[in-house]
Tab-separated table of C-alpha atoms and ligand atoms in Angstrom:
chain	number	residue	atom	x	y	z
R	1	MET	CA	9.163	-14.389	-5.300
R	2	ASP	CA	8.396	-15.306	-1.726
R	3	PRO	CA	11.122	-13.704	0.440
R	4	ALA	CA	10.697	-16.551	2.941
R	5	ALA	CA	11.851	-18.977	0.247
R	6	LEU	CA	15.202	-17.231	0.233
R	7	PHE	CA	15.849	-18.174	3.844
R	8	ASP	CA	16.548	-21.797	3.058
R	9	SER	CA	20.233	-21.819	3.971
R	10	PRO	CA	21.614	-24.400	6.366
R	11	ARG	CA	22.183	-21.680	8.974
R	12	GLU	CA	19.478	-20.286	11.245
R	13	VAL	CA	19.150	-16.741	9.995
R	14	THR	CA	17.565	-14.842	12.860
R	15	ASN	CA	17.245	-15.082	16.610
R	16	SER	CA	20.391	-17.103	16.854
R	17	SER	CA	23.952	-15.933	17.052
R	18	ILE	CA	27.366	-17.300	17.870
R	19	SER	CA	29.392	-15.400	20.407
R	20	ASP	CA	33.168	-15.425	20.239
R	21	PRO	CA	34.865	-15.282	23.644
R	22	ALA	CA	37.758	-13.397	22.027
R	23	SER	CA	35.583	-10.272	21.853
R	24	GLN	CA	35.284	-7.047	23.788
R	25	VAL	CA	32.575	-4.441	24.342
R	26	GLY	CA	33.460	-1.187	22.631
R	27	VAL	CA	32.048	2.120	21.441
R	28	GLY	CA	28.264	2.295	21.422
R	29	GLY	CA	27.979	-0.801	23.632
R	30	ARG	CA	28.527	-3.101	20.650
R	31	THR	CA	30.777	-6.160	20.804
R	32	TYR	CA	33.915	-6.258	18.656
R	33	GLN	CA	36.590	-8.807	17.844
R	34	ALA	CA	39.585	-8.644	20.166
R	35	TYR	CA	41.912	-10.915	18.205
R	36	ARG	CA	43.732	-8.092	16.434
R	37	GLU	CA	43.513	-4.579	17.880
R	38	ASP	CA	42.554	-1.843	15.409
R	39	THR	CA	42.109	-4.191	12.495
R	40	TYR	CA	38.370	-4.133	11.945
R	41	TYR	CA	35.858	-1.503	12.956
R	42	LEU	CA	32.480	-3.242	12.689
R	43	PRO	CA	30.984	-5.347	15.517
R	44	ASN	CA	30.624	-9.118	15.640
R	45	ASP	CA	27.545	-9.347	17.894
R	46	ALA	CA	24.107	-10.855	17.309
R	47	ASP	CA	22.731	-7.755	15.568
R	48	GLU	CA	25.697	-7.694	13.200
R	49	GLN	CA	25.330	-11.399	12.484
R	50	ASP	CA	21.692	-10.865	11.570
R	51	ARG	CA	22.653	-7.905	9.391
R	52	LEU	CA	25.204	-10.030	7.538
R	53	ASP	CA	22.771	-12.880	6.991
R	54	PHE	CA	20.104	-10.474	5.785
R	55	GLN	CA	22.648	-8.949	3.411
R	56	HIS	CA	23.419	-12.443	2.147
R	57	GLU	CA	19.775	-12.856	1.138
R	58	MET	CA	19.700	-9.452	-0.563
R	59	THR	CA	22.830	-10.423	-2.500
R	60	ALA	CA	21.235	-13.732	-3.513
R	61	ILE	CA	18.377	-11.773	-5.100
R	62	LEU	CA	20.747	-9.485	-6.996
R	63	LEU	CA	22.833	-12.426	-8.240
R	64	ASP	CA	19.842	-14.616	-9.156
R	65	LYS	CA	20.777	-16.983	-6.313
R	66	ARG	CA	24.201	-17.725	-7.843
R	67	LEU	CA	26.797	-18.245	-5.122
R	68	ALA	CA	29.604	-17.991	-7.684
R	69	VAL	CA	29.600	-15.643	-10.651
R	70	ALA	CA	33.066	-16.615	-11.933
R	71	PRO	CA	32.993	-19.545	-14.381
R	72	VAL	CA	34.525	-21.874	-11.819
R	73	ARG	CA	33.839	-25.587	-12.371
R	74	ASN	CA	33.978	-28.258	-9.630
R	75	PRO	CA	36.593	-26.574	-7.454
R	76	LYS	CA	38.242	-29.002	-5.042
R	77	HIS	CA	39.553	-26.412	-2.608
R	78	VAL	CA	37.571	-23.260	-1.890
R	79	LEU	CA	38.536	-20.410	0.429
R	80	ASP	CA	36.040	-17.825	1.698
R	81	VAL	CA	38.165	-14.981	3.044
R	82	ALA	CA	36.553	-12.968	5.883
R	83	THR	CA	33.591	-15.299	5.974
R	84	GLY	CA	31.592	-13.487	8.693
R	85	THR	CA	28.814	-15.800	9.894
R	86	GLY	CA	30.008	-18.356	7.335
R	87	ILE	CA	26.653	-18.317	5.583
R	88	TRP	CA	28.148	-18.175	2.060
R	89	ALA	CA	30.743	-20.859	2.869
R	90	LEU	CA	28.092	-23.196	4.285
R	91	ASP	CA	25.726	-22.619	1.380
R	92	TYR	CA	28.526	-23.160	-1.142
R	93	ALA	CA	29.697	-26.326	0.611
R	94	ALA	CA	26.140	-27.684	0.775
R	95	GLU	CA	25.595	-26.937	-2.917
R	96	ASN	CA	28.998	-28.412	-3.896
R	97	PRO	CA	29.512	-31.505	-1.736
R	98	GLU	CA	32.685	-32.453	-3.665
R	99	SER	CA	34.366	-29.182	-2.663
R	100	GLU	CA	36.292	-28.624	0.569
R	101	VAL	CA	35.452	-25.154	1.803
R	102	ILE	CA	37.429	-23.183	4.382
R	103	GLY	CA	36.028	-19.957	5.807
R	104	THR	CA	38.457	-17.629	7.596
R	105	ASP	CA	37.745	-14.701	9.858
R	106	LEU	CA	39.092	-12.629	12.748
R	107	SER	CA	35.957	-13.661	14.692
R	108	LEU	CA	34.851	-17.231	15.230
R	109	ILE	CA	31.142	-16.504	14.873
R	110	GLN	CA	30.336	-19.403	12.577
R	111	PRO	CA	27.976	-22.190	13.612
R	112	ASP	CA	29.130	-25.749	14.122
R	113	MET	CA	27.625	-27.529	11.107
R	114	GLU	CA	30.154	-30.353	10.973
R	115	ASP	CA	27.443	-33.009	11.100
R	116	THR	CA	25.308	-31.601	8.286
R	117	VAL	CA	27.905	-29.799	6.152
R	118	PRO	CA	31.081	-31.810	6.797
R	119	ASN	CA	32.948	-30.279	3.855
R	120	CYS	CA	33.040	-26.803	5.435
R	121	ARG	CA	35.279	-25.669	8.275
R	122	PHE	CA	36.281	-22.388	9.814
R	123	VAL	CA	39.617	-20.986	10.883
R	124	ARG	CA	40.502	-17.854	12.767
R	125	GLU	CA	43.084	-15.748	10.974
R	126	ASP	CA	44.006	-12.275	9.891
R	127	SER	CA	44.006	-12.608	6.120
R	128	GLU	CA	46.619	-9.890	5.794
R	129	ASP	CA	49.051	-12.306	7.466
R	130	PRO	CA	50.736	-14.834	5.147
R	131	TRP	CA	48.385	-17.625	4.132
R	132	THR	CA	49.722	-20.957	5.310
R	133	TYR	CA	47.712	-23.905	4.087
R	134	ASP	CA	48.809	-27.345	3.039
R	135	HIS	CA	47.189	-27.008	-0.365
R	136	LYS	CA	46.383	-24.374	-2.935
R	137	PHE	CA	42.882	-23.220	-3.817
R	138	ASP	CA	40.832	-23.519	-6.965
R	139	TYR	CA	38.475	-20.736	-5.993
R	140	VAL	CA	38.971	-17.861	-3.563
R	141	HIS	CA	35.860	-15.887	-2.689
R	142	LEU	CA	35.660	-12.523	-0.927
R	143	ARG	CA	32.404	-10.760	-0.249
R	144	TYR	CA	31.722	-7.425	1.461
R	145	VAL	CA	35.337	-7.014	2.459
R	146	VAL	CA	35.646	-3.326	1.571
R	147	THR	CA	35.785	-2.354	5.262
R	148	CYS	CA	38.284	-5.068	6.136
R	149	PHE	CA	41.779	-4.546	4.857
R	150	LYS	CA	44.440	-1.895	5.115
R	151	ASP	CA	45.672	-2.944	1.671
R	152	HIS	CA	43.510	-5.114	-0.555
R	153	ARG	CA	46.469	-5.779	-2.818
R	154	THR	CA	48.136	-7.737	0.000
R	155	ILE	CA	45.225	-10.158	-0.149
R	156	MET	CA	45.375	-10.308	-3.944
R	157	ARG	CA	49.088	-11.082	-3.779
R	158	HIS	CA	48.482	-13.793	-1.163
R	159	ALA	CA	46.005	-15.297	-3.609
R	160	PHE	CA	48.343	-15.012	-6.604
R	161	GLU	CA	51.781	-15.795	-5.266
R	162	ASN	CA	52.923	-19.292	-5.560
R	163	PHE	CA	55.966	-20.042	-3.534
R	164	LEU	CA	56.011	-23.384	-1.855
R	165	VAL	CA	57.554	-22.787	1.482
R	166	ASP	CA	57.468	-19.719	3.649
R	167	ALA	CA	61.072	-19.925	4.833
R	168	ALA	CA	60.565	-17.815	7.920
R	169	VAL	CA	57.567	-19.819	9.089
R	170	ILE	CA	59.337	-23.130	8.508
R	171	PHE	CA	62.404	-21.837	10.319
R	172	LEU	CA	60.291	-20.890	13.350
R	173	TYR	CA	58.470	-24.213	13.150
R	174	LEU	CA	61.733	-26.157	13.175
R	175	ILE	CA	63.059	-24.217	16.136
R	176	LYS	CA	59.799	-24.832	18.015
R	177	ALA	CA	59.807	-28.498	17.029
R	178	ALA	CA	63.399	-28.832	18.265
R	179	LEU	CA	62.443	-27.278	21.585
R	180	GLN	CA	59.037	-28.863	22.145
R	181	GLY	CA	58.822	-31.892	19.867
R	182	LEU	CA	56.499	-32.279	16.886
R	183	PRO	CA	52.776	-31.857	17.605
R	184	ASP	CA	50.335	-34.381	16.157
R	185	PRO	CA	48.673	-32.867	13.080
R	186	LEU	CA	44.928	-32.584	13.445
R	187	PRO	CA	42.764	-34.371	10.881
R	188	ALA	CA	41.466	-31.721	8.494
R	189	ASN	CA	37.833	-32.235	9.436
R	190	LYS	CA	38.665	-31.633	13.086
R	191	MET	CA	40.263	-28.283	12.518
R	192	HIS	CA	37.142	-26.565	13.646
R	193	ARG	CA	36.854	-23.492	15.817
R	194	SER	CA	36.362	-25.424	19.038
R	195	LEU	CA	39.455	-27.495	18.323
R	196	PHE	CA	41.400	-24.715	16.757
R	197	VAL	CA	45.147	-24.901	16.950
R	198	PRO	CA	47.447	-22.601	15.024
R	199	ARG	CA	47.938	-24.160	11.634
R	200	ARG	CA	51.600	-23.354	11.731
R	201	ASP	CA	51.900	-25.951	14.462
R	202	ALA	CA	49.858	-28.513	12.610
R	203	ARG	CA	51.501	-28.498	9.210
R	204	LEU	CA	55.048	-28.723	8.031
R	205	ILE	CA	54.792	-28.042	4.318
R	206	MET	CA	52.939	-24.840	3.666
R	207	THR	CA	51.784	-23.636	0.322
R	208	ARG	CA	49.308	-20.968	-0.550
R	209	ALA	CA	47.601	-19.120	-3.371
R	210	VAL	CA	45.291	-20.045	-6.176
R	211	ASN	CA	46.107	-23.009	-8.401
R	212	PRO	CA	47.000	-22.182	-12.036
R	213	GLY	CA	43.674	-21.841	-13.843
R	214	GLY	CA	41.850	-21.178	-10.556
R	215	TRP	CA	39.649	-18.183	-9.860
R	216	ILE	CA	39.385	-15.325	-7.398
R	217	GLU	CA	36.075	-13.485	-7.017
R	218	TYR	CA	35.020	-10.317	-5.217
R	219	VAL	CA	31.414	-9.366	-4.510
R	220	ASP	CA	31.408	-6.018	-2.776
R	221	GLN	CA	29.639	-2.712	-2.583
R	222	SER	CA	31.104	0.605	-3.605
R	223	VAL	CA	29.726	3.136	-1.160
R	224	GLU	CA	29.018	5.857	-3.695
R	225	PRO	CA	25.675	7.593	-3.184
R	226	MET	CA	23.862	7.797	-6.526
R	227	ARG	CA	20.418	8.807	-7.808
R	228	HIS	CA	18.788	7.350	-10.894
R	229	GLY	CA	18.928	9.907	-13.707
R	230	GLY	CA	20.626	12.563	-11.589
R	231	THR	CA	22.884	13.203	-8.666
R	232	ALA	CA	22.424	12.464	-4.978
R	233	GLU	CA	24.448	15.538	-4.086
R	234	GLY	CA	22.560	17.953	-1.855
R	235	SER	CA	20.672	15.175	-0.081
R	236	VAL	CA	21.033	14.332	3.609
R	237	TRP	CA	21.938	10.771	2.573
R	238	HIS	CA	24.809	12.110	0.451
R	239	ARG	CA	26.055	14.220	3.388
R	240	TYR	CA	25.763	11.221	5.703
R	241	VAL	CA	27.679	8.903	3.367
R	242	THR	CA	30.332	11.514	2.668
R	243	THR	CA	30.951	11.959	6.404
R	244	PHE	CA	31.104	8.174	6.839
R	245	LEU	CA	33.590	7.823	3.984
R	246	ALA	CA	35.816	10.555	5.413
R	247	THR	CA	35.818	8.939	8.853
R	248	MET	CA	36.624	5.492	7.474
R	249	ALA	CA	39.396	7.080	5.408
R	250	GLN	CA	40.962	8.225	8.700
R	251	PHE	CA	41.082	4.547	9.685
R	252	GLY	CA	42.788	3.774	6.383
R	253	ARG	CA	39.710	2.324	4.681
R	254	ASP	CA	38.665	3.474	1.180
R	255	LEU	CA	35.055	2.378	0.857
R	256	GLN	CA	34.950	3.182	-2.846
R	257	CYS	CA	37.932	0.990	-3.727
R	258	PRO	CA	35.889	-1.940	-5.139
R	259	ARG	CA	35.924	0.004	-8.405
R	260	LYS	CA	39.716	-0.490	-8.356
R	261	TYR	CA	39.621	-4.269	-7.791
R	262	LYS	CA	39.664	-5.033	-11.524
R	263	ARG	CA	42.791	-2.964	-12.170
R	264	TRP	CA	44.507	-4.251	-9.040
R	265	LEU	CA	43.833	-7.893	-9.944
R	266	GLU	CA	45.269	-7.304	-13.395
R	267	GLU	CA	48.326	-5.581	-11.942
R	268	VAL	CA	48.925	-8.527	-9.590
R	269	GLY	CA	48.836	-10.896	-12.594
R	270	PHE	CA	45.330	-12.341	-12.827
R	271	VAL	CA	43.931	-12.708	-16.344
R	272	ASN	CA	40.433	-12.836	-17.862
R	273	VAL	CA	39.392	-10.262	-15.258
R	274	GLN	CA	35.754	-9.247	-15.599
R	275	GLU	CA	33.754	-6.589	-13.737
R	276	GLN	CA	29.971	-6.424	-13.396
R	277	LEU	CA	28.214	-3.457	-11.818
R	278	ILE	CA	24.734	-4.087	-10.422
R	279	PRO	CA	22.599	-1.353	-8.846
R	280	ILE	CA	21.502	-1.873	-5.249
R	281	PRO	CA	18.382	0.297	-4.937
R	282	MET	CA	18.116	1.870	-1.481
R	283	SER	CA	14.321	1.294	-1.445
R	284	PRO	CA	11.773	-0.590	-3.572
R	285	TRP	CA	11.597	2.237	-6.122
R	286	PRO	CA	12.471	0.325	-9.351
R	287	SER	CA	9.691	-1.195	-11.450
R	288	ASN	CA	11.845	-4.228	-12.280
R	289	PRO	CA	10.565	-6.919	-9.844
R	290	LYS	CA	13.993	-8.277	-8.940
R	291	LEU	CA	15.409	-4.845	-8.189
R	292	LYS	CA	12.235	-3.874	-6.353
R	293	LEU	CA	12.592	-6.876	-4.063
R	294	ALA	CA	16.302	-6.184	-3.548
R	295	GLY	CA	15.377	-2.576	-2.761
R	296	SER	CA	12.940	-3.784	-0.082
R	297	TYR	CA	15.746	-5.762	1.517
R	298	ALA	CA	18.193	-2.850	1.197
R	299	LEU	CA	15.775	-0.470	2.894
R	300	VAL	CA	15.204	-2.805	5.855
R	301	LYS	CA	18.937	-3.477	6.058
R	302	THR	CA	19.813	0.217	6.082
R	303	ARG	CA	17.108	1.183	8.580
R	304	THR	CA	17.655	-1.675	11.009
R	305	GLY	CA	21.305	-2.582	10.463
R	306	ASP	CA	23.616	-0.318	8.492
R	307	LEU	CA	22.663	2.885	10.314
R	308	GLN	CA	23.227	1.144	13.653
R	309	VAL	CA	26.506	-0.445	12.658
R	310	ALA	CA	27.876	2.865	11.426
R	311	LYS	CA	26.854	4.771	14.557
R	312	PRO	CA	29.956	3.968	16.654
R	313	ILE	CA	32.126	5.154	13.760
R	314	PHE	CA	30.410	8.575	13.887
R	315	LEU	CA	30.607	8.619	17.717
R	316	ARG	CA	34.325	7.830	17.561
R	317	ASN	CA	34.624	10.865	15.327
R	318	GLY	CA	33.092	13.174	17.945
R	319	MET	CA	29.404	13.232	17.021
R	320	SER	CA	27.036	13.055	20.001
R	321	ASP	CA	24.464	10.312	20.352
R	322	LEU	CA	21.630	12.800	19.859
R	323	GLU	CA	23.242	14.397	16.790
R	324	TYR	CA	23.689	10.953	15.257
R	325	GLU	CA	20.123	9.836	15.942
R	326	GLU	CA	18.732	13.035	14.390
R	327	LEU	CA	20.888	12.597	11.310
R	328	ALA	CA	20.055	8.895	11.005
R	329	ASN	CA	16.302	9.646	11.281
R	330	GLU	CA	16.567	12.168	8.452
R	331	VAL	CA	18.419	9.583	6.374
R	332	LYS	CA	15.751	6.987	7.086
R	333	LEU	CA	12.984	9.324	5.940
R	334	GLU	CA	14.862	10.353	2.828
R	335	ILE	CA	15.865	6.905	1.614
R	336	SER	CA	12.346	5.561	2.307
R	337	ASP	CA	10.940	8.111	-0.135
R	338	ARG	CA	10.787	6.140	-3.375
R	339	ASN	CA	10.781	9.337	-5.417
R	340	ASN	CA	14.427	9.833	-4.490
R	341	GLN	CA	15.479	6.761	-6.473
R	342	PHE	CA	18.767	6.363	-4.612
R	343	TYR	CA	21.147	3.494	-5.261
R	344	ILE	CA	24.693	2.280	-4.700
R	345	LEU	CA	26.618	-0.321	-6.700
R	346	LEU	CA	27.257	-3.991	-6.149
R	347	VAL	CA	30.643	-4.653	-7.738
R	348	VAL	CA	31.374	-8.186	-8.903
R	349	VAL	CA	34.925	-8.775	-10.114
R	350	TYR	CA	36.564	-12.077	-10.919
R	351	GLY	CA	39.836	-13.129	-12.465
R	352	GLN	CA	41.835	-16.248	-13.229
R	353	LYS	CA	45.350	-17.246	-12.338
R	354	PRO	CA	47.033	-17.940	-15.696
R	355	PRO	CA	46.696	-21.654	-16.483
R	356	ALA	CA	49.965	-23.612	-16.310
R	357	GLY	CA	52.049	-24.211	-19.431
U	401	SAM	C1	31.169	-7.206	6.339
U	401	SAM	S1	31.643	-8.779	6.958
U	401	SAM	C2	31.366	-9.802	5.547
U	401	SAM	C3	31.209	-11.241	5.910
U	401	SAM	C4	30.963	-12.217	4.764
U	401	SAM	N1	32.033	-12.192	3.795
U	401	SAM	C5	29.644	-11.980	4.104
U	401	SAM	O1	29.604	-11.644	2.927
U	401	SAM	O2	28.620	-12.140	4.758
U	401	SAM	C6	33.386	-8.671	7.029
U	401	SAM	C7	34.039	-9.801	7.822
U	401	SAM	O3	35.441	-9.702	7.614
U	401	SAM	C8	36.105	-10.042	8.798
U	401	SAM	N2	37.452	-9.442	8.741
U	401	SAM	C9	37.748	-8.142	8.822
U	401	SAM	N3	39.071	-7.936	8.682
U	401	SAM	C10	39.622	-9.170	8.528
U	401	SAM	C11	40.962	-9.631	8.377
U	401	SAM	N4	41.975	-8.779	8.337
U	401	SAM	N5	41.159	-10.968	8.246
U	401	SAM	C12	40.123	-11.830	8.288
U	401	SAM	N6	38.836	-11.453	8.435
U	401	SAM	C13	38.588	-10.144	8.560
U	401	SAM	C14	35.229	-9.472	9.883
U	401	SAM	O4	35.479	-10.100	11.122
U	401	SAM	C15	33.838	-9.729	9.326
U	401	SAM	O5	33.329	-10.956	9.800
């Protein structure tokens, strides 16, 4: 397969980025979202946007270019939670012109594609806040969100629960309307980042969640260092990952929790929940051509993106710049050695809201 052929999405993949004015420069000189303090620990700058888009292409290889793994058919309303650069949402909308796709994120780093992909729009929100939309969804998609949420079950409950009106929000809306008058609702296709207004002002009746019979899908990685036919323990990479996991745990993030998504979805009430585990080779060590290609992508991504994006996390934890660079160089050498046969897991989990009746 020609890797260039994979870069056929409607978004420019490299050498272009979208900067969000609601950002601030933080540890390591990287730029971070400033919408919600201490909510998300990875940057939103050009390098991160390229890393996310590159990761999108690696994921496409692993999933045989399927954007949806769940057996969802002709969904009218699609929600991509924590959409990042919006590359999945745009691709899905382009592939499914009958669907209306909303991508949400703390950072508005998505391109304006309204002219070419009019059925996709982006909204700034913290997905751990109540979801307030004027319709339910037939398909909710979440990808690479393991670093995002304090409690993933909050998101699952937002997707499952089905009450029509958030009384508190309506109450506040009515008070505001009494004081200021009713604002004109924006047409849906104008609710784009540049014209963003809080949706609570734009809508009166708010519903949320997945429609009965609709689907929720997670595609995520479980950061568990593994070696084909053995253990990764004792390696520098294992030590590096273990330190990273411990630091992220201090921020309340469990980077191995994707293996719990299936159980959590079932506990929340979703049915027909399925889990697929797919190896992500850390280098092109497998003989299987698809996995070899994915391993090539993973190696480039780790060397040029993941190790850089994780650096501020280690610095925040007291490691010096020099100590980090030495450790990262050792990791680069070790994962590049195909004999090590390292891998982590891509975890795909999907479930259905029980059909009505
Ligand atoms: C690792 S990126 C994944 C992006 C995208 N889903 C993809 O697969 O390319 C995680 C994204 O989640 C967003 N995010 C983090 N916490 C969030 C929250 N509480 N609510 C909404 N978005 C959030 C970040 O801003 C970032 O863009």
